[in-house]
Coordinates of C-alpha atoms in Angstrom, one line a residue:
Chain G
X1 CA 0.0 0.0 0.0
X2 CA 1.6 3.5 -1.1
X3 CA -1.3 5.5 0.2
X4 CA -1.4 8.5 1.5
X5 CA -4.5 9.7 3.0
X6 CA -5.6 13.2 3.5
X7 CA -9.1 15.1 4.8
X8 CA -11.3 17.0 4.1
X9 CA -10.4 16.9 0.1
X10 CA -12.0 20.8 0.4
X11 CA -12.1 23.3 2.8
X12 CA -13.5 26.5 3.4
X13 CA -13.2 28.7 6.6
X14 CA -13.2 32.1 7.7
X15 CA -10.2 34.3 9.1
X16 CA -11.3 33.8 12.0
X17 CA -12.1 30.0 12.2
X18 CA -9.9 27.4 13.5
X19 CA -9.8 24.3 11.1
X20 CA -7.7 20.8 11.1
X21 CA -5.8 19.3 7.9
X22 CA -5.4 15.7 8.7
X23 CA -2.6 13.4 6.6
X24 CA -2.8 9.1 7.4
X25 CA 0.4 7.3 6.0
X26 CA 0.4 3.1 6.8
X27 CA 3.5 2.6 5.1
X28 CA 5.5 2.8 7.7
X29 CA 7.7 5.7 6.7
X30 CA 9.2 7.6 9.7
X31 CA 9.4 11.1 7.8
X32 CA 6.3 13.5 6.9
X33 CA 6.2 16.5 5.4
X34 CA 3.6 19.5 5.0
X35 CA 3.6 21.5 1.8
X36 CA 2.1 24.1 0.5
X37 CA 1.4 24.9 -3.2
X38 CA -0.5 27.4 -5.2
X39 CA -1.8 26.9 -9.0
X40 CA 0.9 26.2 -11.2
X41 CA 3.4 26.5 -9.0
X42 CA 6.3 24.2 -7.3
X43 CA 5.2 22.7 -3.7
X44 CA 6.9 25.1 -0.9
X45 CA 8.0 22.9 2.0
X46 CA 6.7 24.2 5.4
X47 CA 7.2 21.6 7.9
X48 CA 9.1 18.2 8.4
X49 CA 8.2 15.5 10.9
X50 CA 11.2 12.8 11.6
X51 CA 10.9 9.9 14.2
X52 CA 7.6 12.0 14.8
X53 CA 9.8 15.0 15.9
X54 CA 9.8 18.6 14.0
X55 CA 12.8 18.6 12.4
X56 CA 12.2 21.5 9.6
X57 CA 10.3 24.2 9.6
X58 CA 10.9 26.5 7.0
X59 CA 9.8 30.1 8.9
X60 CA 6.1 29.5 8.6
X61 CA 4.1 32.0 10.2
X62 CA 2.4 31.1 13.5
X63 CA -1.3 30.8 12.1
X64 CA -0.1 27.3 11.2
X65 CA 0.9 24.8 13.4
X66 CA 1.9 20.8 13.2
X67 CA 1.0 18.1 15.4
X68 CA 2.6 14.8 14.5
X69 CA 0.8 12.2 16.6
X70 CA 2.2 9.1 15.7
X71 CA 4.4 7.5 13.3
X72 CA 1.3 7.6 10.9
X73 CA -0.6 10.6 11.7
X74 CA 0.1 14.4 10.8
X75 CA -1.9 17.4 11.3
X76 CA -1.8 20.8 10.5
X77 CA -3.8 23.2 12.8
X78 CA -5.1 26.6 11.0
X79 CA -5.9 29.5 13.1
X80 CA -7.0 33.1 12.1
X81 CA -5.5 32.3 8.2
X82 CA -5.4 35.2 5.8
X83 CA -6.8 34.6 2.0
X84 CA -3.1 34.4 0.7
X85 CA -3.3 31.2 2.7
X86 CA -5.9 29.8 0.1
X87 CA -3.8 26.6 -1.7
X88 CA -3.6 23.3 -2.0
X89 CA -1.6 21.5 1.0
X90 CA 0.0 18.4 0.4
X91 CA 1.1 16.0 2.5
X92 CA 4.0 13.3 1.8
X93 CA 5.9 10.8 3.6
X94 CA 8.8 8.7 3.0
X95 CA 11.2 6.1 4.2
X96 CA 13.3 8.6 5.3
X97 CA 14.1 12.3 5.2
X98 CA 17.9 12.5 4.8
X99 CA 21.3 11.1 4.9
X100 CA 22.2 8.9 1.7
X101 CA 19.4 7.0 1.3
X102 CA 17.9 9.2 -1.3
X103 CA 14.0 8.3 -0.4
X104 CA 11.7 9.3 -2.7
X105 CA 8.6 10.8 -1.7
X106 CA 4.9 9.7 -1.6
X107 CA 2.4 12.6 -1.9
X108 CA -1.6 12.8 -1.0
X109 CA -4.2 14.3 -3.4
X110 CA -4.6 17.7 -1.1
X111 CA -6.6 19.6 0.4
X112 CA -7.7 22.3 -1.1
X113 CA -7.9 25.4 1.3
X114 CA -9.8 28.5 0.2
X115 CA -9.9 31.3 2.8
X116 CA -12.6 33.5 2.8
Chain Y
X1 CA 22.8 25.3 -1.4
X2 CA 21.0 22.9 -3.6
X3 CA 18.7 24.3 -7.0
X4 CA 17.1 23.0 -9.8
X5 CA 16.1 24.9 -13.0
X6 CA 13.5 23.5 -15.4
X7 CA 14.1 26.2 -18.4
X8 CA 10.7 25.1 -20.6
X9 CA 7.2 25.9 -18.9
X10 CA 6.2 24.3 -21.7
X11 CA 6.7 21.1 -23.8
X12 CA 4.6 20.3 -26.7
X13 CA 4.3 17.0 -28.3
X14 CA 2.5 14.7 -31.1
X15 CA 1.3 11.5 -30.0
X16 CA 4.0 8.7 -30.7
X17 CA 6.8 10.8 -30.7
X18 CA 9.5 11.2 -28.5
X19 CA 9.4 13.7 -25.5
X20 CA 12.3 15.3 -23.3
X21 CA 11.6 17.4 -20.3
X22 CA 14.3 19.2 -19.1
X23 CA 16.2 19.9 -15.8
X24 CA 19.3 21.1 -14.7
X25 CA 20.4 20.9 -10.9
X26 CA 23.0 22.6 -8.5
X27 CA 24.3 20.9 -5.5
X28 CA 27.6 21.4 -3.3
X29 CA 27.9 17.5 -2.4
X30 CA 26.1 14.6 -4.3
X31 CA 22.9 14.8 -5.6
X32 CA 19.8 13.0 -5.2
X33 CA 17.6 13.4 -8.4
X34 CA 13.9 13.2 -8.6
X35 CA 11.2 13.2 -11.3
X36 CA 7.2 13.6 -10.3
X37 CA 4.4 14.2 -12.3
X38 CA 1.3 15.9 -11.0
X39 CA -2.0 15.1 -12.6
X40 CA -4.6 18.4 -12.4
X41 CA -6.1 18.7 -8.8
X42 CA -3.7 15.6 -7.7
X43 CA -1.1 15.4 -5.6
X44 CA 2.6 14.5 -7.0
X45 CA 3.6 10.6 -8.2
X46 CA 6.4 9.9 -8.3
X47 CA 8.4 8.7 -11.2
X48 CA 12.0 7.9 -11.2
X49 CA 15.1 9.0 -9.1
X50 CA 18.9 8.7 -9.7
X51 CA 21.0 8.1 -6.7
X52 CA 24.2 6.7 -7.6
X53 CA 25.0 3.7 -10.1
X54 CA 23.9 3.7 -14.0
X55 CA 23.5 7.1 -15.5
X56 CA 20.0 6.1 -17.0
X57 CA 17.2 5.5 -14.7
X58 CA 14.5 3.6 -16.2
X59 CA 11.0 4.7 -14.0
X60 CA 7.2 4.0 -14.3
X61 CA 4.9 4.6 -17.3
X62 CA 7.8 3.9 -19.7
X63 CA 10.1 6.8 -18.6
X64 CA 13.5 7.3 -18.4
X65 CA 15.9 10.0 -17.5
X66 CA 19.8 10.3 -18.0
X67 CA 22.0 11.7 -15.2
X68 CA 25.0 13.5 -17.1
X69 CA 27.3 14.9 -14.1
X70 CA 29.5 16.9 -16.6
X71 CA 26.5 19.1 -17.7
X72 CA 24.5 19.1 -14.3
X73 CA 21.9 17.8 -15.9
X74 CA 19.1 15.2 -15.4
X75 CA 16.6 15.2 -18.4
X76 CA 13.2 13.4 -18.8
X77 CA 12.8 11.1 -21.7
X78 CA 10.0 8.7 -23.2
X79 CA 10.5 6.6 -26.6
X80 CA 7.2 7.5 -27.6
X81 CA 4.5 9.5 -26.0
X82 CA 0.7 9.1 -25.0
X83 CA -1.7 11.9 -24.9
X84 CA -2.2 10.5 -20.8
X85 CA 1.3 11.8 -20.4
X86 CA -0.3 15.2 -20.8
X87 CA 0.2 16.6 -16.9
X88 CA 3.1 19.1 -14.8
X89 CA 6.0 17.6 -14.7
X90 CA 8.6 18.4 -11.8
X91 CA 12.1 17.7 -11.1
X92 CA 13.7 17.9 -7.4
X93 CA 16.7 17.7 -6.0
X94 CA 17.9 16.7 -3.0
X95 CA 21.7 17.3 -1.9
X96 CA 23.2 14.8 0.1
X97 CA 23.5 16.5 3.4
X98 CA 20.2 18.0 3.7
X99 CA 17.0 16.7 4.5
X100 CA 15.4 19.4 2.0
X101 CA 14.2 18.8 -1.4
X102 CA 13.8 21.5 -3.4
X103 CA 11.3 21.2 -6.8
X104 CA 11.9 22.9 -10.1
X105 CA 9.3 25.5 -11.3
X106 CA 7.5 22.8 -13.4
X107 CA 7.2 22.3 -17.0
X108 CA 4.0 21.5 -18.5
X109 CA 3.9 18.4 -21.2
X110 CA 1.2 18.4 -24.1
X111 CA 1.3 15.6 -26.1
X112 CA -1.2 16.2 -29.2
X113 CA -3.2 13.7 -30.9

């Protein structure tokens, strides 16, 4: 299985809401990542989870915030986002996050964010 | 510092010809190579990777790339191309002391019946 799960598929919320992006990996990979993309556009890397510790985190404003769980679980908690924030965010996992493995990563379909 | 350049937004192909998407990298130690495709409202598949070993990397759906260290290059290939290829195509890089990977601005692949 080389699923990665992610809900809500679409979400909509005011700037004043507080929302939950939730990311399910069973593949037993011990790295997770948060990105962020907009249309057309490369993913932008905000957070890294290894061993189910934050290991990156690539000066993402407060209004976000990561919760890894467990080795399978990752969330992202949105509070008081602004309507730049509207994008898709991607999670991905892989076997690994560094070192010379070179592990490819396995991405979710999204969640599509639109701030309002 | 690692980077990646991907110079064509984009490609345009016929049907049954042969397609090349390219990608150029910068890295300070060895680099880790990555192709992914991303299908519209989808997240990104991955397709191939070089990491050390032969210099062409045969991946899924048929593709292929060639890692040429002299010219810092890593280039997308298919023999022959189907109009289901159509989709963004993105190359990454990973150096090998860093647990970043950084994508290339994409490069989008039409293959015309």
């Amino acid at each position: 299985d080389t699923e990665v799960t992610q809900t809500p598929k679409h979400l909509v919320m005011g700037m004043t809401n507080k929302k939950s992006l939730k990311c399910e990996q069973h593949m037993g990979h011990r790295a997770m990542y948060w990105y962020k993309q907009k249309a057309k556009k490369p993913p932008e890397l905000m957070f890294v989870y290894s061993y189910e510790k934050l290991s990156i985190n690539e000066s993402v404003p407060s209004r976000f915030s990561p919760e890894c769980p467990n080795s399978s679980l990752l969330n992202l908690h949105l509070h008081a986002l602004q309507p730049e924030d509207s994008a898709l965010y991607l999670c991905a996992s892989s076997q690994g996050s560094g070192g010379t493995e070179g592990y490819e990563q396995y991405f979710g379909p999204g969640t599509r964010l639109t701030v309002t | 510092a690692q980077s990646v350049a991907q110079p064509e937004d984009q490609v345009n192909v016929a049907e049954g010809n042969p397609l090349t998407v390219k990608c150029t990298y910068s890295v300070s130690g060895n680099p880790y190579l990555f192709w992914y495709v991303q299908y519209p409202n989808r997240g990104l598949q991955f397709l191939l990777k070089y990491i050390t070993g032969d210099n062409l990397v045969k991946g899924s759906y048929g593709f292929e790339a060639e890692f040429n260290k002299s010219q810092t290059s890593f280039h997308l290939k298919k023999p022959s191309a189907l109009v289901s290829d159509s989709a963004l195509y993105f190359c990454a890089v990973r150096d090998g002391g860093y647990q970043k990977v950084t994508f290339g601005t994409g490069t989008k692949l039409q293959v015309i019946p």
